[in-house]
Amino acid sequence: MPESLQQFFEARRQSVRKAREFATRALDGWGLTSRTEDIRLCVSELATNAVLHGTARGHGFLVRLDIDDNCVRLEVHDSRRQQPVVREPTATDISGRGLTLVAALSDEWGVRDRTPLGKIIWSRFKTVGDAVHPISRSGSDHDDQPMEVR
Protein backbone atom coordinates (compact mmCIF):
# COMPACT_ATOMS: atom_id res chain seq x y z
CA MET A 1 0.00 0.00 0.00
CA PRO A 2 1.43 3.41 -0.92
CA GLU A 3 2.48 5.79 1.85
CA SER A 4 2.87 9.57 1.51
CA LEU A 5 4.39 12.38 3.53
CA GLN A 6 4.60 16.04 2.64
CA GLN A 7 5.72 19.30 4.20
CA PHE A 8 5.40 22.94 3.23
CA PHE A 9 8.44 25.23 3.39
CA GLU A 10 8.95 28.97 3.17
CA ALA A 11 10.93 30.17 0.17
CA ARG A 12 14.14 30.84 2.11
CA ARG A 13 17.61 29.36 1.64
CA GLN A 14 17.42 27.76 5.11
CA SER A 15 14.43 25.75 3.90
CA VAL A 16 16.65 23.67 1.61
CA ARG A 17 18.36 22.14 4.65
CA LYS A 18 14.98 21.65 6.34
CA ALA A 19 13.59 19.93 3.24
CA ARG A 20 16.59 17.59 3.17
CA GLU A 21 16.08 16.81 6.88
CA PHE A 22 12.37 16.14 6.25
CA ALA A 23 13.30 13.68 3.48
CA THR A 24 15.89 11.99 5.68
CA ARG A 25 13.33 11.45 8.47
CA ALA A 26 10.79 10.07 6.00
CA LEU A 27 13.25 7.70 4.33
CA ASP A 28 14.64 6.54 7.68
CA GLY A 29 11.10 5.94 8.93
CA TRP A 30 10.38 3.83 5.89
CA GLY A 31 13.56 1.81 6.41
CA LEU A 32 14.91 2.86 3.02
CA THR A 33 18.66 2.50 2.67
CA SER A 34 19.69 1.90 -0.94
CA ARG A 35 18.72 5.23 -2.55
CA THR A 36 18.74 7.60 0.43
CA GLU A 37 21.70 9.72 -0.68
CA ASP A 38 20.41 10.00 -4.26
CA ILE A 39 16.99 11.11 -3.03
CA ARG A 40 18.44 13.56 -0.48
CA LEU A 41 20.60 15.19 -3.13
CA CYS A 42 17.63 15.50 -5.50
CA VAL A 43 15.51 17.03 -2.71
CA SER A 44 18.33 19.52 -2.15
CA GLU A 45 18.60 20.44 -5.84
CA LEU A 46 14.86 20.71 -6.44
CA ALA A 47 14.26 22.69 -3.23
CA THR A 48 17.07 25.06 -4.21
CA ASN A 49 15.47 25.55 -7.63
CA ALA A 50 12.11 26.22 -5.97
CA VAL A 51 13.63 28.86 -3.69
CA LEU A 52 15.69 30.56 -6.39
CA HIS A 53 13.46 30.22 -9.46
CA GLY A 54 10.11 28.59 -8.70
CA THR A 55 8.36 30.62 -6.04
CA ALA A 56 6.59 33.92 -6.51
CA ARG A 57 7.06 36.56 -3.82
CA GLY A 58 5.22 35.57 -0.64
CA HIS A 59 4.84 31.94 -1.72
CA GLY A 60 6.59 28.80 -0.53
CA PHE A 61 7.05 25.27 -1.84
CA LEU A 62 5.91 21.78 -0.92
CA VAL A 63 8.00 18.61 -0.80
CA ARG A 64 6.08 15.35 -1.11
CA LEU A 65 7.45 11.82 -0.88
CA ASP A 66 5.44 8.75 -1.86
CA ILE A 67 6.62 5.20 -1.40
CA ASP A 68 5.22 1.87 -2.49
CA ASP A 69 6.68 -1.62 -2.71
CA ASN A 70 9.49 -0.77 -5.12
CA CYS A 71 9.58 2.96 -5.78
CA VAL A 72 9.95 6.37 -4.12
CA ARG A 73 8.44 9.36 -5.89
CA LEU A 74 9.71 12.80 -4.97
CA GLU A 75 7.69 15.88 -5.88
CA VAL A 76 8.50 19.55 -5.35
CA HIS A 77 5.53 21.86 -5.89
CA ASP A 78 6.11 25.56 -6.47
CA SER A 79 4.09 28.59 -7.52
CA ARG A 80 5.54 29.54 -10.92
CA ARG A 81 4.65 27.91 -14.22
CA GLN A 82 8.03 28.73 -15.76
CA GLN A 83 9.45 25.43 -16.97
CA PRO A 84 12.93 24.51 -15.76
CA VAL A 85 15.70 24.09 -18.29
CA VAL A 86 18.45 21.49 -18.12
CA ARG A 87 21.61 23.48 -18.68
CA GLU A 88 25.01 22.39 -19.87
CA PRO A 89 27.35 24.32 -17.58
CA THR A 90 31.00 24.69 -18.37
CA ALA A 91 33.65 23.28 -16.06
CA THR A 92 34.10 26.69 -14.45
CA ASP A 93 30.39 27.47 -13.85
CA ILE A 94 29.52 27.39 -10.16
CA SER A 95 25.81 26.66 -10.69
CA GLY A 96 23.42 25.17 -13.24
CA ARG A 97 23.91 21.46 -12.57
CA GLY A 98 20.81 20.75 -10.46
CA LEU A 99 18.53 19.22 -13.06
CA THR A 100 21.45 17.39 -14.64
CA LEU A 101 22.05 15.75 -11.25
CA VAL A 102 18.35 14.92 -10.86
CA ALA A 103 18.33 13.33 -14.32
CA ALA A 104 21.48 11.33 -13.54
CA LEU A 105 20.45 10.14 -10.06
CA SER A 106 16.77 9.35 -10.59
CA ASP A 107 15.30 6.60 -12.73
CA GLU A 108 12.84 9.00 -14.30
CA TRP A 109 11.85 12.65 -13.85
CA GLY A 110 9.58 15.28 -15.35
CA VAL A 111 7.55 18.44 -14.91
CA ARG A 112 3.81 19.02 -14.98
CA ASP A 113 1.56 22.00 -14.45
CA ARG A 114 -0.21 22.45 -11.15
CA THR A 115 -3.77 23.73 -10.76
CA PRO A 116 -4.56 26.52 -10.10
CA LEU A 117 -0.96 27.74 -10.43
CA GLY A 118 2.62 26.59 -10.48
CA LYS A 119 4.26 23.33 -11.40
CA ILE A 120 5.38 20.03 -9.96
CA ILE A 121 8.85 18.69 -10.64
CA TRP A 122 8.91 14.98 -9.89
CA SER A 123 11.44 12.18 -9.89
CA ARG A 124 11.20 8.44 -9.28
CA PHE A 125 13.69 6.11 -7.63
CA LYS A 126 13.41 2.33 -7.87
CA THR A 127 14.02 0.67 -4.51
CA VAL A 128 13.86 -3.01 -5.42
CA GLY A 129 15.63 -5.03 -2.76
CA ASP A 130 15.03 -2.58 0.09
CA ALA A 131 13.02 -3.75 3.06
CA VAL A 132 10.56 -0.88 3.17
CA HIS A 133 8.48 -0.50 6.32
CA PRO A 134 6.03 2.41 6.20
CA ILE A 135 5.98 4.54 9.32
CA SER A 136 3.01 4.59 11.62
CA ARG A 137 0.67 7.52 11.07
CA SER A 138 -0.13 7.75 14.77
CA GLY A 139 3.45 8.66 15.66
CA SER A 140 3.99 11.11 12.82
CA ASP A 141 4.28 14.82 13.47
CA HIS A 142 3.58 15.53 9.79
CA ASP A 143 0.10 16.14 8.46
CA ASP A 144 -0.49 14.07 5.33
CA GLN A 145 -3.45 16.14 4.15
CA PRO A 146 -2.94 17.95 0.86
CA MET A 147 -1.51 21.42 1.22
CA GLU A 148 -1.88 24.28 -1.18
CA VAL A 149 1.25 26.02 -2.34
CA ARG A 150 0.57 29.68 -1.67
XYZ file of N, CA and C in Angstrom:
450
model
N 0.841 -1.179 0.000
C 0.000 0.000 0.000
C 0.889 1.247 0.000
N 0.622 2.194 -0.871
C 1.434 3.412 -0.923
C 1.334 4.226 0.363
N 2.383 4.918 0.665
C 2.477 5.785 1.847
C 2.989 7.140 1.368
N 2.464 8.232 1.930
C 2.867 9.567 1.513
C 3.127 10.462 2.714
N 4.112 11.328 2.561
C 4.393 12.384 3.530
C 4.709 13.646 2.757
N 4.306 14.778 3.295
C 4.604 16.043 2.644
C 4.750 17.133 3.687
N 5.506 18.163 3.306
C 5.722 19.295 4.198
C 5.891 20.567 3.371
N 5.308 21.637 3.873
C 5.398 22.944 3.228
C 6.572 23.707 3.817
N 7.287 24.457 2.968
C 8.444 25.229 3.392
C 8.341 26.651 2.864
N 8.852 27.590 3.634
C 8.953 28.966 3.171
C 10.063 29.048 2.128
N 9.932 30.003 1.229
C 10.934 30.168 0.167
C 12.124 30.950 0.705
N 12.914 30.266 1.532
C 14.137 30.841 2.105
C 15.245 29.809 1.940
N 16.471 30.285 1.827
C 17.607 29.361 1.642
C 17.702 28.318 2.757
N 17.359 28.693 3.989
C 17.424 27.756 5.114
C 16.442 26.586 4.934
N 15.424 26.792 4.116
C 14.426 25.749 3.898
C 14.983 24.565 3.116
N 16.042 24.785 2.355
C 16.646 23.672 1.610
C 17.164 22.623 2.591
N 17.865 23.066 3.628
C 18.356 22.140 4.652
C 17.182 21.452 5.356
N 16.148 22.224 5.672
C 14.976 21.651 6.345
C 14.268 20.627 5.462
N 14.198 20.887 4.168
C 13.589 19.934 3.240
C 14.401 18.642 3.183
N 15.711 18.778 3.165
C 16.590 17.595 3.166
C 16.403 16.797 4.454
N 16.305 17.490 5.591
C 16.081 16.812 6.879
C 14.721 16.116 6.908
N 13.701 16.754 6.357
C 12.372 16.138 6.248
C 12.468 14.832 5.451
N 13.143 14.878 4.307
C 13.296 13.684 3.478
C 14.063 12.595 4.212
N 15.100 12.975 4.929
C 15.890 11.992 5.683
C 15.019 11.282 6.718
N 14.224 12.053 7.456
C 13.333 11.449 8.466
C 12.336 10.501 7.810
N 11.760 10.916 6.689
C 10.789 10.068 6.001
C 11.433 8.771 5.521
N 12.571 8.879 4.867
C 13.248 7.699 4.327
C 13.718 6.769 5.449
N 14.248 7.354 6.528
C 14.643 6.540 7.684
C 13.429 5.822 8.271
N 12.324 6.537 8.382
C 11.100 5.941 8.931
C 10.576 4.802 8.087
N 10.806 4.889 6.797
C 10.379 3.830 5.892
C 11.398 2.697 5.808
N 12.530 2.841 6.457
C 13.556 1.810 6.408
C 14.281 1.749 5.078
N 14.263 2.828 4.331
C 14.905 2.857 3.025
C 16.396 3.118 3.192
N 17.214 2.323 2.546
C 18.657 2.498 2.666
C 19.360 2.666 1.325
N 18.897 1.968 0.300
C 19.688 1.896 -0.935
C 19.741 3.188 -1.734
N 18.751 4.032 -1.698
C 18.720 5.231 -2.548
C 18.667 6.523 -1.734
N 18.899 6.436 -0.449
C 18.744 7.602 0.430
C 19.582 8.790 -0.021
N 20.843 8.594 -0.310
C 21.704 9.723 -0.681
C 21.302 10.327 -2.023
N 20.890 9.478 -2.974
C 20.410 9.996 -4.257
C 19.171 10.862 -4.055
N 18.239 10.385 -3.262
C 16.991 11.114 -3.028
C 17.271 12.406 -2.264
N 18.101 12.346 -1.251
C 18.436 13.557 -0.480
C 19.070 14.629 -1.372
N 19.968 14.220 -2.243
C 20.604 15.189 -3.134
C 19.577 15.792 -4.097
N 18.669 14.974 -4.604
C 17.631 15.498 -5.499
C 16.676 16.429 -4.760
N 16.327 16.119 -3.514
C 15.515 17.035 -2.712
C 16.239 18.366 -2.598
N 17.519 18.310 -2.296
C 18.325 19.524 -2.153
C 18.315 20.354 -3.421
N 18.548 19.722 -4.556
C 18.599 20.437 -5.836
C 17.242 21.015 -6.217
N 16.181 20.233 -6.051
C 14.857 20.714 -6.436
C 14.341 21.785 -5.476
N 14.649 21.651 -4.194
C 14.264 22.689 -3.229
C 15.021 23.983 -3.513
N 16.288 23.873 -3.852
C 17.069 25.065 -4.208
C 16.463 25.745 -5.426
N 16.101 24.969 -6.440
C 15.467 25.547 -7.625
C 14.145 26.224 -7.272
N 13.377 25.613 -6.376
C 12.110 26.217 -5.967
C 12.347 27.564 -5.292
N 13.334 27.616 -4.400
C 13.628 28.859 -3.687
C 14.137 29.936 -4.655
N 15.054 29.573 -5.525
C 15.692 30.562 -6.390
C 14.870 30.937 -7.622
N 14.114 29.986 -8.169
C 13.461 30.225 -9.457
C 11.967 29.934 -9.477
N 11.467 29.119 -8.558
C 10.110 28.591 -8.695
C 9.030 29.219 -7.850
N 9.379 30.077 -6.919
C 8.357 30.625 -6.045
C 8.173 32.120 -6.281
N 6.922 32.499 -6.413
C 6.589 33.917 -6.513
C 6.715 34.543 -5.132
N 6.906 35.836 -5.083
C 7.056 36.561 -3.816
C 5.893 36.234 -2.871
N 6.232 35.891 -1.635
C 5.217 35.570 -0.645
C 4.709 34.138 -0.700
N 5.261 33.331 -1.575
C 4.844 31.943 -1.723
C 5.964 31.023 -1.248
N 5.615 29.792 -0.937
C 6.590 28.801 -0.535
C 6.550 27.616 -1.480
N 7.047 26.483 -1.011
C 7.051 25.274 -1.836
C 6.737 24.065 -0.965
N 6.300 23.005 -1.597
C 5.907 21.776 -0.921
C 6.802 20.642 -1.396
N 7.267 19.826 -0.462
C 7.999 18.607 -0.800
C 7.117 17.432 -0.407
N 6.910 16.535 -1.349
C 6.083 15.347 -1.105
C 6.892 14.111 -1.470
N 6.821 13.113 -0.624
C 7.452 11.817 -0.880
C 6.385 10.739 -0.806
N 6.349 9.890 -1.821
C 5.440 8.747 -1.857
C 6.288 7.496 -1.995
N 5.888 6.459 -1.293
C 6.619 5.200 -1.396
C 5.622 4.072 -1.570
N 5.979 3.102 -2.396
C 5.223 1.865 -2.489
C 6.220 0.718 -2.440
N 5.841 -0.432 -2.876
C 6.680 -1.618 -2.709
C 8.057 -1.508 -3.346
N 8.187 -0.788 -4.441
C 9.486 -0.769 -5.119
C 9.874 0.590 -5.697
N 9.295 1.667 -5.192
C 9.577 2.963 -5.780
C 9.318 4.096 -4.781
N 10.184 5.116 -4.837
C 9.952 6.373 -4.117
C 9.745 7.438 -5.174
N 8.707 8.216 -4.992
C 8.439 9.357 -5.889
C 8.621 10.628 -5.074
N 9.454 11.496 -5.571
C 9.706 12.800 -4.973
C 9.014 13.846 -5.831
N 8.289 14.761 -5.175
C 7.687 15.882 -5.876
C 8.045 17.162 -5.143
N 8.335 18.211 -5.903
C 8.501 19.547 -5.346
C 7.524 20.441 -6.096
N 6.563 20.996 -5.346
C 5.527 21.863 -5.891
C 5.943 23.305 -5.641
N 5.837 24.139 -6.665
C 6.111 25.560 -6.468
C 5.039 26.395 -7.158
N 5.176 27.715 -7.102
C 4.088 28.594 -7.521
C 4.277 29.259 -8.883
N 5.336 28.951 -9.588
C 5.545 29.544 -10.919
C 5.420 28.477 -11.994
N 4.812 28.838 -13.101
C 4.649 27.909 -14.221
C 5.881 27.831 -15.100
N 6.819 28.719 -14.921
C 8.026 28.732 -15.757
C 8.688 27.359 -15.713
N 8.867 26.765 -16.868
C 9.447 25.429 -16.965
C 10.959 25.480 -16.738
N 11.485 24.540 -15.969
C 12.930 24.514 -15.757
C 13.655 24.045 -17.017
N 14.887 24.450 -17.126
C 15.697 24.093 -18.289
C 16.946 23.365 -17.807
N 17.203 22.207 -18.402
C 18.446 21.493 -18.116
C 19.557 22.228 -18.848
N 20.507 22.715 -18.086
C 21.608 23.477 -18.675
C 22.832 22.593 -18.849
N 23.735 23.061 -19.672
C 25.013 22.387 -19.867
C 26.107 23.343 -19.411
N 26.351 23.370 -18.092
C 27.346 24.319 -17.576
C 28.757 23.932 -18.001
N 29.591 24.938 -18.080
C 31.001 24.691 -18.373
C 31.684 24.215 -17.095
N 32.899 23.781 -17.219
C 33.649 23.285 -16.061
C 33.875 24.363 -15.009
N 33.844 25.616 -15.405
C 34.097 26.693 -14.451
C 32.825 27.319 -13.884
N 31.650 26.946 -14.397
C 30.389 27.467 -13.850
C 30.193 26.941 -12.433
N 29.716 27.820 -11.550
C 29.515 27.393 -10.161
C 28.068 26.995 -9.877
N 27.191 27.091 -10.863
C 25.809 26.661 -10.687
C 25.290 26.124 -12.015
N 24.041 25.637 -12.003
C 23.423 25.174 -13.236
C 23.455 23.680 -13.455
N 23.806 22.912 -12.417
C 23.909 21.461 -12.572
C 22.765 20.692 -11.907
N 21.843 21.397 -11.256
C 20.805 20.754 -10.459
C 19.969 19.745 -11.212
N 19.375 20.150 -12.319
C 18.528 19.221 -13.064
C 19.340 18.127 -13.751
N 20.573 18.430 -14.094
C 21.453 17.393 -14.643
C 21.691 16.306 -13.599
N 21.885 16.714 -12.343
C 22.046 15.746 -11.254
C 20.770 14.949 -11.031
N 19.629 15.618 -11.035
C 18.352 14.924 -10.855
C 18.171 13.883 -11.962
N 18.459 14.261 -13.192
C 18.326 13.327 -14.317
C 19.282 12.141 -14.174
N 20.490 12.393 -13.676
C 21.485 11.327 -13.536
C 21.170 10.398 -12.365
N 20.646 10.928 -11.274
C 20.451 10.139 -10.057
C 19.103 9.421 -9.989
N 18.092 9.962 -10.651
C 16.769 9.347 -10.591
C 16.586 8.392 -11.766
N 15.599 7.522 -11.642
C 15.298 6.600 -12.730
C 14.414 7.238 -13.789
N 13.725 8.296 -13.394
C 12.836 9.005 -14.296
C 12.497 10.339 -13.629
N 12.262 11.377 -14.424
C 11.846 12.649 -13.854
C 11.074 13.447 -14.892
N 10.347 14.462 -14.434
C 9.577 15.282 -15.347
C 8.975 16.480 -14.642
N 8.200 17.222 -15.405
C 7.548 18.437 -14.907
C 6.114 18.428 -15.400
N 5.195 18.846 -14.538
C 3.811 19.016 -14.977
C 3.224 20.256 -14.324
N 2.239 20.829 -14.989
C 1.560 22.000 -14.452
C 0.741 21.622 -13.234
N 0.545 22.595 -12.390
C -0.210 22.452 -11.153
C -1.416 23.368 -11.225
N -2.566 22.914 -10.769
C -3.767 23.732 -10.759
C -4.002 24.225 -9.340
N -4.262 25.489 -9.113
C -4.561 26.523 -10.095
C -3.326 27.245 -10.608
N -2.156 27.055 -9.971
C -0.961 27.745 -10.432
C 0.273 26.926 -10.096
N 1.341 27.224 -10.787
C 2.618 26.591 -10.481
C 2.876 25.323 -11.266
N 3.847 24.580 -10.752
C 4.263 23.334 -11.403
C 4.719 22.338 -10.348
N 4.854 21.117 -10.785
C 5.381 20.033 -9.959
C 6.550 19.428 -10.714
N 7.709 19.412 -10.076
C 8.851 18.691 -10.642
C 8.944 17.389 -9.851
N 8.938 16.280 -10.549
C 8.914 14.977 -9.886
C 10.084 14.116 -10.371
N 10.439 13.179 -9.513
C 11.439 12.177 -9.888
C 11.099 10.877 -9.194
N 11.470 9.775 -9.827
C 11.199 8.438 -9.285
C 12.503 7.682 -9.082
N 12.507 6.890 -8.009
C 13.685 6.107 -7.632
C 13.240 4.678 -7.342
N 13.731 3.734 -8.133
C 13.409 2.328 -7.870
C 14.135 1.876 -6.623
N 13.449 1.123 -5.791
C 14.019 0.674 -4.515
C 13.961 -0.838 -4.366
N 13.934 -1.558 -5.463
C 13.858 -3.009 -5.425
C 14.982 -3.553 -4.552
N 14.635 -4.438 -3.646
C 15.631 -5.032 -2.764
C 15.662 -4.410 -1.389
N 15.106 -3.210 -1.227
C 15.034 -2.583 0.092
C 13.885 -3.187 0.885
N 14.091 -3.347 2.165
C 13.015 -3.748 3.062
C 12.324 -2.479 3.531
N 11.241 -2.126 2.859
C 10.556 -0.878 3.167
C 9.450 -1.136 4.171
N 9.481 -0.386 5.265
C 8.480 -0.502 6.319
C 7.860 0.865 6.544
N 6.647 1.095 6.009
C 6.026 2.406 6.196
C 5.908 2.768 7.672
N 6.073 4.057 7.949
C 5.977 4.536 9.322
C 4.537 4.519 9.775
N 4.345 4.533 11.049
C 3.014 4.589 11.625
C 2.493 6.019 11.563
N 1.269 6.185 11.124
C 0.673 7.524 11.067
C 0.456 8.090 12.463
N 0.183 7.253 13.422
C -0.126 7.746 14.765
C 1.065 8.436 15.413
N 2.276 8.056 15.057
C 3.455 8.662 15.661
C 4.045 9.783 14.842
N 3.417 10.101 13.717
C 3.987 11.115 12.823
C 3.613 12.513 13.263
N 4.575 13.433 13.175
C 4.281 14.822 13.469
C 4.021 15.603 12.180
N 3.828 14.883 11.074
C 3.575 15.528 9.787
C 2.153 15.245 9.358
N 1.448 16.266 8.951
C 0.099 16.136 8.456
C 0.152 15.665 7.011
N -0.541 14.582 6.695
C -0.487 14.067 5.333
C -1.630 14.577 4.478
N -2.382 15.544 4.949
C -3.450 16.136 4.153
C -2.830 17.033 3.074
N -3.490 17.097 1.908
C -2.943 17.955 0.857
C -2.807 19.395 1.325
N -1.753 20.033 0.885
C -1.511 21.423 1.225
C -1.445 22.219 -0.058
N -1.974 23.393 -0.035
C -1.883 24.277 -1.176
C -0.569 25.044 -1.130
N 0.061 25.184 -2.246
C 1.253 26.018 -2.336
C 0.753 27.436 -2.546
N 1.056 28.306 -1.592
C 0.573 29.679 -1.667
C 1.422 30.493 -2.594
